[in-house]
Tab-separated table of C-alpha atoms in Angstrom:
chain	number	residue	atom	x	y	z
A	1	MET	CA	-0.068	-0.100	0.005
A	2	THR	CA	1.221	3.248	-0.850
A	3	SER	CA	1.427	5.789	2.047
A	4	MET	CA	-0.275	9.200	1.340
A	5	ALA	CA	1.590	12.459	2.289
A	6	THR	CA	-0.505	15.364	3.669
A	7	VAL	CA	-0.669	18.138	1.006
A	8	ASP	CA	-0.893	21.752	1.977
A	9	THR	CA	-3.198	23.265	-0.763
A	10	SER	CA	-3.195	26.914	0.560
A	11	THR	CA	-0.601	28.226	-1.973
A	12	GLY	CA	-1.325	29.880	-5.242
A	13	PRO	CA	-1.890	33.393	-6.768
A	14	PRO	CA	-4.030	35.955	-4.940
A	15	GLY	CA	-7.582	35.607	-5.709
A	16	ASP	CA	-7.439	32.046	-6.632
A	17	ALA	CA	-7.591	30.490	-3.061
A	18	PHE	CA	-10.621	28.305	-3.963
A	19	ALA	CA	-9.398	27.189	-7.367
A	20	SER	CA	-7.609	23.816	-7.776
A	21	LEU	CA	-3.832	23.754	-8.609
A	22	SER	CA	-4.528	22.328	-12.115
A	23	THR	CA	-7.215	24.903	-12.715
A	24	ARG	CA	-4.830	27.723	-11.683
A	25	LEU	CA	-2.011	26.334	-13.869
A	26	ALA	CA	-4.413	25.850	-16.794
A	27	ALA	CA	-5.855	29.360	-16.331
A	28	TRP	CA	-2.210	30.741	-16.980
A	29	ALA	CA	-1.047	28.337	-19.523
A	30	ARG	CA	-3.879	28.709	-22.153
A	31	THR	CA	-3.379	32.389	-22.215
A	32	VAL	CA	0.358	32.431	-22.715
A	33	THR	CA	1.347	33.936	-26.218
A	34	TYR	CA	4.779	34.315	-27.851
A	35	GLU	CA	5.108	37.919	-26.857
A	36	ASP	CA	4.828	36.814	-23.149
A	37	ILE	CA	7.893	34.639	-23.313
A	38	PRO	CA	11.421	36.293	-22.791
A	39	ALA	CA	13.549	36.223	-25.788
A	40	HIS	CA	16.309	34.030	-24.024
A	41	THR	CA	13.482	31.488	-23.147
A	42	VAL	CA	12.391	31.137	-26.592
A	43	ALA	CA	15.807	30.668	-27.781
A	44	ALA	CA	16.253	27.809	-25.193
A	45	ALA	CA	13.135	26.117	-26.490
A	46	ARG	CA	14.329	26.691	-30.121
A	47	SER	CA	17.517	24.759	-29.148
A	48	GLN	CA	15.464	22.236	-27.329
A	49	LEU	CA	13.400	21.579	-30.612
A	50	ILE	CA	16.600	21.075	-32.580
A	51	SER	CA	18.257	18.905	-29.948
A	52	ASN	CA	14.994	16.785	-29.775
A	53	LEU	CA	14.904	16.309	-33.533
A	54	ALA	CA	18.541	15.305	-33.546
A	55	ALA	CA	17.669	12.632	-30.849
A	56	VAL	CA	14.973	11.333	-33.171
A	57	ARG	CA	17.266	11.303	-36.097
A	58	GLY	CA	19.808	9.513	-34.073
A	59	SER	CA	17.058	6.726	-33.234
A	60	LEU	CA	16.026	6.565	-36.894
A	61	ASN	CA	19.739	5.618	-37.685
A	62	HIS	CA	19.594	2.942	-35.017
A	63	PRO	CA	18.215	-0.755	-35.099
A	64	VAL	CA	15.760	-0.053	-32.169
A	65	GLY	CA	14.392	3.092	-33.989
A	66	ARG	CA	14.069	1.142	-37.328
A	67	LYS	CA	12.009	-1.339	-35.375
A	68	ILE	CA	9.770	1.274	-33.870
A	69	VAL	CA	9.191	2.845	-37.473
A	70	ASP	CA	8.467	-0.552	-38.720
A	71	ALA	CA	5.913	-1.249	-35.876
A	72	PHE	CA	4.165	2.120	-35.642
A	73	GLY	CA	5.021	4.299	-38.998
A	74	HIS	CA	7.243	6.973	-39.675
A	75	PRO	CA	7.114	9.960	-37.195
A	76	VAL	CA	5.632	12.123	-39.754
A	77	GLN	CA	2.155	10.929	-40.573
A	78	SER	CA	-1.467	12.468	-40.820
A	79	ASP	CA	-2.541	10.808	-37.377
A	80	ALA	CA	-1.238	13.356	-34.845
A	81	THR	CA	-1.594	10.994	-32.009
A	82	GLN	CA	0.376	8.086	-33.706
A	83	SER	CA	2.925	10.609	-34.958
A	84	ALA	CA	3.419	11.958	-31.398
A	85	TYR	CA	3.744	8.368	-30.094
A	86	VAL	CA	6.368	7.432	-32.572
A	87	LEU	CA	8.283	10.529	-32.154
A	88	ALA	CA	8.332	10.118	-28.229
A	89	ALA	CA	9.622	6.713	-28.701
A	90	LEU	CA	12.420	7.681	-31.018
A	91	ALA	CA	13.377	10.786	-28.905
A	92	THR	CA	13.826	8.611	-25.728
A	93	ALA	CA	14.752	5.100	-26.829
A	94	LEU	CA	18.562	6.037	-26.538
A	95	ASP	CA	18.309	8.444	-23.677
A	96	PHE	CA	19.416	11.302	-25.888
A	97	ASP	CA	16.514	13.708	-24.888
A	98	GLU	CA	16.953	16.969	-22.967
A	99	VAL	CA	16.354	17.334	-19.390
A	100	ALA	CA	15.221	20.351	-17.431
A	101	TYR	CA	14.577	21.119	-13.701
A	102	SER	CA	12.606	18.776	-13.031
A	103	GLY	CA	12.193	16.185	-15.708
A	104	HIS	CA	12.406	14.767	-19.122
A	105	VAL	CA	10.075	17.451	-20.535
A	106	SER	CA	10.808	17.093	-24.264
A	107	ALA	CA	9.163	13.585	-24.834
A	108	GLY	CA	5.632	15.253	-24.381
A	109	ALA	CA	6.260	18.835	-25.048
A	110	VAL	CA	8.397	18.869	-28.165
A	111	ASN	CA	7.137	15.764	-29.999
A	112	VAL	CA	3.236	16.406	-29.355
A	113	ALA	CA	4.105	20.038	-30.521
A	114	ILE	CA	5.652	18.718	-33.767
A	115	ALA	CA	2.822	16.301	-34.342
A	116	GLU	CA	0.095	18.895	-33.867
A	117	ALA	CA	1.912	21.711	-36.012
A	118	ALA	CA	0.411	20.487	-39.415
A	119	ARG	CA	-2.966	19.474	-37.946
A	120	ASN	CA	-3.546	22.866	-36.086
A	121	GLY	CA	-1.716	25.123	-38.575
A	122	LEU	CA	0.896	26.262	-36.061
A	123	ASP	CA	3.533	28.739	-37.392
A	124	GLY	CA	6.812	28.739	-35.962
A	125	LYS	CA	6.020	31.213	-33.168
A	126	SER	CA	3.051	29.148	-32.073
A	127	LEU	CA	5.049	25.944	-32.293
A	128	LEU	CA	7.584	27.351	-29.683
A	129	THR	CA	4.990	28.799	-27.483
A	130	THR	CA	3.299	25.385	-27.480
A	131	ILE	CA	6.600	23.877	-26.305
A	132	VAL	CA	7.361	26.419	-23.637
A	133	VAL	CA	3.948	26.022	-22.210
A	134	ALA	CA	4.038	22.395	-22.007
A	135	ASN	CA	7.490	22.545	-20.559
A	136	GLU	CA	6.159	24.664	-17.846
A	137	CYS	CA	3.231	22.639	-16.932
A	138	ALA	CA	5.223	19.385	-16.998
A	139	ALA	CA	8.237	20.733	-15.150
A	140	ARG	CA	6.125	22.326	-12.481
A	141	ILE	CA	4.083	19.338	-11.663
A	142	SER	CA	7.292	17.197	-11.570
A	143	ALA	CA	8.913	19.734	-9.302
A	144	ALA	CA	6.053	19.222	-6.893
A	145	THR	CA	6.792	15.532	-6.767
A	146	ILE	CA	10.682	15.525	-6.876
A	147	LEU	CA	11.318	14.862	-3.335
A	148	SER	CA	10.728	11.055	-3.991
A	149	PRO	CA	12.752	7.987	-4.653
A	150	PHE	CA	15.793	8.763	-6.881
A	151	PHE	CA	16.205	7.442	-10.396
A	152	ARG	CA	12.832	7.750	-11.883
A	153	GLY	CA	14.170	9.800	-14.893
A	154	GLN	CA	12.480	9.062	-17.972
A	155	THR	CA	10.219	6.703	-16.119
A	156	ASN	CA	8.813	9.532	-14.292
A	157	THR	CA	5.608	9.088	-16.530
A	158	HIS	CA	3.587	11.903	-14.854
A	159	CYS	CA	5.988	14.420	-16.726
A	160	HIS	CA	5.246	12.783	-19.984
A	161	LEU	CA	1.577	12.779	-19.207
A	162	ALA	CA	1.456	16.522	-18.254
A	163	SER	CA	3.758	17.687	-21.042
A	164	ALA	CA	1.760	15.806	-23.824
A	165	ALA	CA	-1.634	17.062	-22.487
A	166	ALA	CA	-0.508	20.563	-22.181
A	167	ALA	CA	0.975	20.656	-25.636
A	168	ARG	CA	-2.289	19.272	-27.327
A	169	LEU	CA	-4.394	21.486	-25.200
A	170	HIS	CA	-2.504	24.604	-26.055
A	171	ALA	CA	-2.190	23.788	-29.753
A	172	ARG	CA	-6.098	23.266	-29.911
A	173	ARG	CA	-6.624	26.557	-27.922
A	174	ALA	CA	-8.657	24.604	-25.635
A	175	SER	CA	-11.118	26.186	-23.224
A	176	LEU	CA	-10.317	26.245	-19.352
A	177	PRO	CA	-12.788	23.443	-18.514
A	178	GLU	CA	-11.288	21.307	-21.245
A	179	TRP	CA	-7.885	21.931	-20.059
A	180	THR	CA	-8.790	21.077	-16.297
A	181	ALA	CA	-10.632	17.930	-17.426
A	182	GLY	CA	-7.749	16.931	-19.870
A	183	LEU	CA	-5.009	17.330	-17.237
A	184	GLY	CA	-7.318	15.376	-14.563
A	185	LEU	CA	-8.070	12.533	-16.955
A	186	ALA	CA	-4.315	12.355	-18.221
A	187	LEU	CA	-2.962	12.296	-14.644
A	188	GLY	CA	-5.484	9.951	-13.264
A	189	ILE	CA	-3.783	6.924	-14.791
A	190	LEU	CA	-0.055	6.358	-13.911
A	191	ALA	CA	1.984	3.945	-15.914
A	192	VAL	CA	4.929	2.507	-13.952
A	193	PRO	CA	7.722	1.087	-16.028
A	194	LEU	CA	9.356	-1.751	-14.241
A	195	HIS	CA	13.211	-1.302	-13.498
A	196	HIS	CA	13.959	-4.851	-14.671
A	197	GLY	CA	12.284	-4.298	-17.976
A	198	VAL	CA	13.824	-1.124	-18.581
A	199	MET	CA	17.429	-2.456	-17.910
A	200	THR	CA	17.123	-5.928	-19.744
A	201	SER	CA	15.123	-5.182	-22.847
A	202	ASP	CA	13.716	-2.437	-25.028
A	203	VAL	CA	10.859	-1.353	-22.675
A	204	LYS	CA	12.626	1.949	-22.470
A	205	ALA	CA	11.654	2.991	-25.954
A	206	LEU	CA	7.894	2.695	-24.940
A	207	SER	CA	8.145	4.068	-21.371
A	208	ALA	CA	7.635	7.750	-22.458
A	209	ALA	CA	5.660	7.020	-25.651
A	210	SER	CA	2.970	5.209	-24.000
A	211	PRO	CA	2.000	7.872	-21.487
A	212	VAL	CA	2.150	10.470	-24.359
A	213	ARG	CA	-0.516	8.384	-26.068
A	214	LEU	CA	-2.503	8.024	-22.901
A	215	ALA	CA	-2.436	11.762	-22.383
A	216	LEU	CA	-3.529	12.597	-26.022
A	217	ASP	CA	-6.447	10.136	-25.626
A	218	ALA	CA	-7.351	11.887	-22.364
A	219	CYS	CA	-7.325	15.328	-24.164
A	220	ASP	CA	-9.632	13.738	-26.880
A	221	ALA	CA	-11.975	12.510	-24.072
A	222	ALA	CA	-12.093	15.834	-22.468
A	223	ALA	CA	-13.018	17.595	-25.933
A	224	HIS	CA	-16.016	15.350	-26.045
A	225	GLY	CA	-17.215	15.883	-22.440
A	226	LEU	CA	-15.588	13.253	-20.226
A	227	ALA	CA	-14.883	14.581	-16.840
A	228	GLY	CA	-11.576	14.470	-15.295
A	229	PRO	CA	-10.920	15.497	-11.493
A	230	ASP	CA	-9.864	19.070	-11.040
A	231	THR	CA	-8.184	18.193	-7.710
A	232	ILE	CA	-5.973	15.527	-9.149
A	233	LEU	CA	-2.724	17.005	-8.006
A	234	GLU	CA	-3.604	18.228	-4.373
A	235	HIS	CA	-6.168	15.775	-3.184
A	236	PRO	CA	-5.100	13.545	-0.275
A	237	GLU	CA	-5.398	10.558	-2.637
A	238	GLY	CA	-4.138	12.487	-5.725
A	239	LEU	CA	-0.737	12.594	-7.755
A	240	LEU	CA	1.469	14.640	-5.335
A	241	ALA	CA	0.502	12.642	-2.163
A	242	HIS	CA	0.814	9.403	-4.138
A	243	LEU	CA	4.188	9.854	-5.553
A	244	SER	CA	6.221	12.160	-3.165
A	245	ALA	CA	7.284	11.863	0.358
A	246	VAL	CA	7.328	15.662	0.667
A	247	PRO	CA	4.909	17.135	-1.884
A	248	LEU	CA	5.740	20.688	-2.822
A	249	PRO	CA	2.180	22.032	-4.205
A	250	ASP	CA	3.585	25.689	-4.177
A	251	ALA	CA	5.924	24.522	-6.951
A	252	VAL	CA	2.876	24.107	-9.369
A	253	THR	CA	1.835	27.697	-9.480
A	254	SER	CA	4.581	29.943	-7.873
A	255	GLY	CA	6.312	32.482	-10.312
A	256	LEU	CA	3.989	31.873	-13.071
A	257	GLY	CA	5.265	34.083	-15.999
A	258	ARG	CA	8.273	34.932	-14.054
A	259	ARG	CA	9.979	31.742	-13.361
A	260	TRP	CA	10.528	29.784	-16.604
A	261	HIS	CA	11.600	26.252	-16.127
A	262	THR	CA	12.450	26.204	-19.797
A	263	ASP	CA	15.541	28.365	-18.651
A	264	THR	CA	16.846	25.340	-16.929
A	265	LEU	CA	17.183	23.051	-20.045
A	266	THR	CA	20.320	20.886	-20.408
A	267	TYR	CA	21.242	19.481	-23.994
A	268	LYS	CA	23.014	16.151	-24.299
A	269	ARG	CA	25.891	15.654	-26.367
A	270	PHE	CA	26.103	11.909	-25.606
A	271	PRO	CA	23.266	9.466	-25.456
A	272	GLY	CA	22.869	8.260	-21.756
A	273	SER	CA	21.757	9.610	-18.452
A	274	ALA	CA	22.740	13.182	-17.615
A	275	TYR	CA	24.173	11.713	-14.484
A	276	LEU	CA	27.007	10.379	-16.450
A	277	HIS	CA	28.109	13.236	-18.767
A	278	SER	CA	30.663	14.892	-16.526
A	279	ALA	CA	32.584	11.506	-16.475
A	280	PHE	CA	32.096	11.210	-20.298
A	281	ASP	CA	33.600	14.721	-20.878
A	282	CYS	CA	36.510	13.751	-18.528
A	283	ALA	CA	37.155	10.443	-20.683
A	284	GLU	CA	36.849	12.592	-23.887
A	285	ARG	CA	39.693	14.814	-22.609
A	286	LEU	CA	41.738	11.929	-21.593
A	287	HIS	CA	41.509	10.643	-25.117
A	288	ARG	CA	42.593	13.954	-26.568
A	289	ARG	CA	45.662	14.079	-24.308
A	290	LEU	CA	46.573	10.272	-24.632
A	291	GLY	CA	45.224	9.190	-27.673
A	292	ALA	CA	43.551	5.640	-28.050
A	293	VAL	CA	44.034	3.877	-24.836
A	294	ASP	CA	45.388	0.499	-24.884
A	295	ALA	CA	43.014	-1.587	-22.598
A	296	SER	CA	45.647	-4.107	-21.635
A	297	ARG	CA	47.913	-1.364	-20.276
A	298	VAL	CA	45.153	0.143	-18.159
A	299	ARG	CA	45.248	-1.135	-14.307
A	300	ARG	CA	41.883	0.652	-13.454
A	301	VAL	CA	39.756	3.737	-14.086
A	302	VAL	CA	38.375	5.428	-11.099
A	303	VAL	CA	35.462	7.676	-11.303
A	304	HIS	CA	34.794	9.982	-8.440
A	305	GLY	CA	31.161	11.112	-8.717
A	306	SER	CA	28.291	12.685	-7.083
A	307	LEU	CA	25.612	10.607	-5.345
A	308	LEU	CA	23.564	10.297	-8.441
A	309	THR	CA	26.294	9.036	-10.558
A	310	TRP	CA	27.513	6.546	-7.990
A	311	GLN	CA	23.822	5.179	-7.278
A	312	MET	CA	23.109	4.983	-10.960
A	313	GLU	CA	26.165	2.669	-11.401
A	314	LEU	CA	25.127	0.571	-8.658
A	315	LYS	CA	21.595	0.222	-10.192
A	316	VAL	CA	22.745	-0.587	-13.584
A	317	ALA	CA	25.713	-2.946	-12.591
A	318	PRO	CA	23.561	-6.096	-12.255
A	319	ALA	CA	22.306	-5.667	-15.745
A	320	LEU	CA	25.735	-5.516	-17.368
A	321	ASP	CA	26.510	-8.787	-19.030
A	322	GLY	CA	29.303	-7.958	-21.524
A	323	PRO	CA	28.271	-8.311	-25.177
A	324	ARG	CA	24.768	-9.698	-23.980
A	325	THR	CA	23.912	-6.406	-22.307
A	326	SER	CA	20.864	-4.562	-23.503
A	327	VAL	CA	21.065	-1.269	-25.322
A	328	SER	CA	19.219	0.483	-22.413
A	329	ALA	CA	21.748	-0.877	-19.750
A	330	ALA	CA	24.781	0.164	-21.964
A	331	SER	CA	23.359	3.632	-22.433
A	332	LEU	CA	23.173	4.023	-18.574
A	333	SER	CA	26.425	2.537	-17.700
A	334	VAL	CA	29.096	5.037	-16.915
A	335	GLY	CA	31.793	2.296	-17.333
A	336	TYR	CA	30.678	1.279	-20.796
A	337	GLY	CA	30.637	4.931	-22.083
A	338	ILE	CA	33.958	5.807	-20.441
A	339	ALA	CA	35.549	2.719	-21.994
A	340	THR	CA	34.216	3.611	-25.377
A	341	LEU	CA	35.561	7.235	-25.218
A	342	LEU	CA	38.897	6.199	-23.778
A	343	LEU	CA	39.332	3.889	-26.886
A	344	THR	CA	37.604	5.825	-29.647
A	345	GLY	CA	37.432	9.333	-28.522
A	346	ALA	CA	33.674	9.477	-29.163
A	347	PHE	CA	30.378	8.043	-27.776
A	348	GLY	CA	27.433	8.308	-29.916
A	349	VAL	CA	24.333	6.333	-31.426
A	350	GLU	CA	26.690	3.863	-33.259
A	351	ASP	CA	28.221	2.922	-29.981
A	352	LEU	CA	24.868	1.493	-28.805
A	353	THR	CA	24.266	-0.937	-31.510
A	354	VAL	CA	24.661	-4.763	-31.178
A	355	ALA	CA	27.837	-4.650	-33.207
A	356	ALA	CA	29.469	-2.307	-30.822
A	357	ILE	CA	28.165	-3.833	-27.568
A	358	ASP	CA	29.715	-7.079	-28.883
A	359	ASP	CA	33.064	-5.521	-28.805
A	360	GLU	CA	35.033	-7.603	-26.065
A	361	THR	CA	37.784	-5.044	-25.883
A	362	ARG	CA	35.097	-2.406	-24.723
A	363	TRP	CA	34.038	-4.596	-21.897
A	364	SER	CA	37.722	-5.630	-20.897
A	365	LEU	CA	38.051	-1.910	-20.143
A	366	THR	CA	34.471	-1.402	-18.854
A	367	GLU	CA	35.368	-4.078	-16.251
A	368	LYS	CA	38.349	-1.875	-14.950
A	369	VAL	CA	36.033	1.163	-14.188
A	370	GLU	CA	35.355	1.798	-10.586
A	371	VAL	CA	32.828	4.468	-9.270
A	372	GLU	CA	33.323	6.112	-5.911
A	373	HIS	CA	31.023	8.598	-4.120
A	374	ASP	CA	32.547	12.117	-3.641
A	375	MET	CA	30.550	13.996	-0.886
A	376	ARG	CA	32.175	17.370	-2.083
A	377	LEU	CA	30.598	16.655	-5.715
A	378	SER	CA	27.372	15.726	-4.112
A	379	GLU	CA	27.073	18.930	-2.149
A	380	ARG	CA	28.006	20.946	-5.228
A	381	MET	CA	25.303	19.147	-7.084
A	382	ALA	CA	22.773	19.832	-4.417
A	383	GLN	CA	23.651	23.581	-4.413
A	384	ALA	CA	22.834	24.065	-8.182
A	385	THR	CA	19.214	24.461	-9.458
A	386	SER	CA	19.036	21.211	-11.167
A	387	PRO	CA	18.259	18.406	-10.452
A	388	LEU	CA	17.682	18.953	-6.636
A	389	GLY	CA	18.687	22.258	-5.476
A	390	ALA	CA	15.616	24.310	-6.403
A	391	ALA	CA	13.413	21.720	-4.829
A	392	LEU	CA	15.326	21.631	-1.643
A	393	ARG	CA	15.289	25.503	-1.496
A	394	GLN	CA	11.607	25.547	-2.043
A	395	ALA	CA	11.039	22.920	0.468
A	396	GLY	CA	13.050	24.437	3.113
A	397	ASP	CA	12.611	22.449	6.603
A	398	ARG	CA	9.987	20.259	4.971
A	399	ALA	CA	13.053	18.598	3.289
A	400	LEU	CA	13.987	17.084	6.639
A	401	ASN	CA	10.932	14.623	6.033
A	402	TRP	CA	12.683	13.326	2.855
A	403	PRO	CA	14.178	9.869	3.727
A	404	GLU	CA	16.654	9.957	0.761
A	405	LEU	CA	18.072	13.319	1.942
A	406	VAL	CA	18.416	12.034	5.515
A	407	ALA	CA	19.995	8.816	4.416
A	408	TRP	CA	22.494	10.561	2.185
A	409	GLY	CA	23.278	13.669	4.522
A	410	GLY	CA	23.297	11.995	7.848
A	411	ASP	CA	24.280	14.286	10.486
A	412	ASP	CA	25.163	17.098	7.954
A	413	VAL	CA	21.615	17.394	6.707
A	414	GLN	CA	20.873	20.682	8.586
A	415	ARG	CA	24.175	22.172	7.465
A	416	ILE	CA	23.572	21.146	3.842
A	417	LEU	CA	20.167	22.711	3.950
A	418	ALA	CA	21.361	25.900	5.682
A	419	GLY	CA	23.827	26.352	2.937
A	420	LEU	CA	21.523	26.288	0.027
A	421	GLY	CA	20.001	29.680	0.450
A	422	THR	CA	16.567	31.032	-0.490
A	423	PRO	CA	14.280	29.863	-3.388
A	424	GLU	CA	15.139	31.413	-6.728
A	425	GLU	CA	12.956	34.088	-7.881
A	426	THR	CA	13.596	33.167	-11.581
A	427	PHE	CA	15.565	30.647	-13.175
A	428	GLU	CA	17.544	32.995	-15.425
A	429	ASN	CA	20.786	31.912	-13.910
A	430	ALA	CA	19.932	28.260	-13.417
A	431	THR	CA	22.658	25.723	-13.043
A	432	MET	CA	23.182	21.893	-12.994
A	433	ALA	CA	26.390	20.758	-11.477
A	434	ILE	CA	26.737	17.096	-11.629
A	435	GLY	CA	30.457	16.868	-11.604
A	436	ALA	CA	33.138	14.060	-11.934
A	437	ARG	CA	36.712	13.261	-11.557
A	438	VAL	CA	38.250	10.494	-13.606
A	439	ARG	CA	41.606	9.079	-12.698
A	440	LEU	CA	43.248	6.743	-15.305
A	441	GLU	CA	45.897	4.352	-13.665
A	442	LEU	CA	48.237	2.630	-16.161
A	443	ALA	CA	49.968	-0.579	-15.421
A	444	ASP	CA	53.608	1.142	-15.511
A	445	GLY	CA	52.303	3.319	-12.501
A	446	THR	CA	51.360	6.392	-14.699
A	447	THR	CA	48.398	8.306	-13.439
A	448	VAL	CA	46.328	10.804	-15.501
A	449	THR	CA	43.259	12.721	-14.160
A	450	GLU	CA	40.796	14.866	-15.464
A	451	GLU	CA	38.027	16.778	-13.523
A	452	CYS	CA	34.744	18.290	-14.729
A	453	ASP	CA	32.446	20.551	-12.465
A	454	ALA	CA	29.851	20.701	-14.920
A	455	PHE	CA	29.482	18.924	-18.300
A	456	ILE	CA	29.168	20.726	-21.623
A	457	GLY	CA	25.425	21.349	-22.284
A	458	SER	CA	24.397	21.416	-18.757
A	459	ALA	CA	22.324	24.442	-17.466
A	460	GLY	CA	24.565	27.415	-16.700
A	461	ALA	CA	26.240	30.471	-18.066
A	462	ALA	CA	28.292	28.576	-20.737
A	463	THR	CA	25.305	26.777	-22.102
A	464	ARG	CA	23.204	29.917	-22.113
A	465	ARG	CA	25.790	31.359	-24.326
A	466	ASP	CA	26.662	28.364	-26.472
A	467	HIS	CA	23.388	26.286	-26.653
A	468	ARG	CA	22.806	27.067	-30.318
A	469	ALA	CA	26.121	25.761	-31.302
A	470	ILE	CA	26.033	22.709	-28.968
A	471	VAL	CA	22.714	21.638	-30.544
A	472	GLY	CA	23.821	22.586	-34.064
A	473	GLN	CA	26.616	20.152	-33.874
A	474	LYS	CA	24.453	17.398	-32.453
A	475	PHE	CA	22.053	17.862	-35.362
A	476	ARG	CA	24.851	17.734	-37.940
A	477	ALA	CA	26.394	14.618	-36.110
A	478	VAL	CA	23.230	12.429	-36.813
A	479	GLY	CA	23.139	13.596	-40.493
A	480	GLY	CA	21.087	16.727	-40.271
A	481	ALA	CA	21.640	18.967	-43.370
A	482	GLU	CA	22.942	22.417	-42.898
A	483	ASP	CA	20.017	24.138	-44.691
A	484	VAL	CA	17.496	22.448	-42.747
A	485	LEU	CA	19.351	23.460	-39.411
A	486	SER	CA	19.463	26.981	-40.779
A	487	GLU	CA	15.518	26.818	-41.268
A	488	LEU	CA	15.165	25.429	-37.681
A	489	GLU	CA	17.171	28.143	-36.376
A	490	GLY	CA	14.930	30.782	-37.805
A	491	ILE	CA	11.660	28.735	-37.326
A	492	ASP	CA	10.049	31.899	-35.419
A	493	LEU	CA	9.923	33.483	-38.905
A	494	LEU	CA	8.152	30.579	-40.580
A	495	ASP	CA	4.372	30.441	-41.466
A	496	PRO	CA	2.436	27.292	-40.958
A	497	SER	CA	3.262	25.839	-44.362
A	498	ARG	CA	6.937	26.279	-44.041
A	499	THR	CA	7.058	25.309	-40.535
A	500	ALA	CA	5.375	21.950	-41.316
A	501	GLN	CA	7.831	21.566	-44.275
A	502	ALA	CA	10.917	22.368	-42.146
A	503	LEU	CA	9.892	19.786	-39.430
A	504	SER	CA	9.169	17.046	-42.041
A	505	ARG	CA	12.614	17.876	-43.778
A	506	ALA	CA	14.436	17.568	-40.305
A	507	LEU	CA	12.986	14.082	-39.864
A	508	ARG	CA	14.025	12.768	-43.147
A	509	VAL	CA	16.536	9.930	-42.948
A	510	ASP	CA	17.675	7.703	-45.660
A	511	ARG	CA	17.153	4.019	-44.438
A	512	ASP	CA	19.789	1.369	-45.478
């Protein structure tokens, strides 16, 4: 039986004290226009679109993606629900999608917006507005539940439900009652992917797509009069209480129109969990310094990581079985990714094929990778906006009731919380700091070390400056054409017809 936490429902904008959380969120979301969104936030969403399209293209070039298309059709098709389903599956199958505080928002937000663009005649500005609105709804609902067991990640299906529903409702210009009913119906049924299935098979490819389809069905039901619970979030037996040890209902509506979660986006250069990417950056640098590493000359590779990196490896390790390892497990293994980078200098979609995973040399080096928890890196991780800092600041003393924090921080919990400061008024200066230090020890006694405080593409000042270049390179790396990239970078200026054409061209991949 799931224990139900008590939810304080008193927060919210002045004058709305008697409206439900989903009603307040919907009342804001349905009115947002392109002009309401700060220019830098629109730019972040534009890069999110390009990065997501690159992730889809990457999967289209991968055997798992080809099987998805064989089963369900091409991502561009007349049925918007089916199109969104295929897009979401392709975008997330290799864990190559973007993350924000607090969740994998693109699976629903971007892919549903793409699928709806042709059917609803969205121009470029409307497309980006829909993406931002869906980001905000999903990230806020996810933030309200984030103080829960670690490692839901992409399997946090309520994020996909919320983002997909919000994208369809905004694209349709749905009424407030339809919004509230749609969100209630979408969030009323939670799909729960099983860890064993995700790690040992291709379940991961459907873990976001299935909730997306469920949410779109909910929106269609709401459009035809089916009722959804308007207190689905804050009810004592609702979503927040069901999912979180410390629900944060205030995260759903605080700072609407001022604190944009889209500003917290992180863009991945490698497939795989964001918890691993700083270690990957370190391995990439080591390869640049040393060239291709001879696995037989390596004594061991020690990864000093935050709590998230360390626990991720513990969780994945039982599923690693050399050449018989699943694509999903390989994509979530810090050891496999580091071994590949040390040997080849790269880690991409092609390194998650059966042929690559069958490489015994990679596994001989993977077996020499050890992951150790570094408390200093964990505290730095917690001080950043994403993935936990903003939630801990918003929770304040309530966070002391979160078992995971107490187990991690021990006697230092009070000190850690006291050092976090007050909640952010905006996310304009949002950061992610999942750092790592990688030490390569050779058999002859030579030791070489690289350290990374925050990986390339993670939320922060450097990414705010460089995200256009980062996602542009990602798009090119999976075969995206330069002229298509140029169109996408200027999509705000395109009318509905040209927007649909640009999206279709971006998803055109020659299959062998």
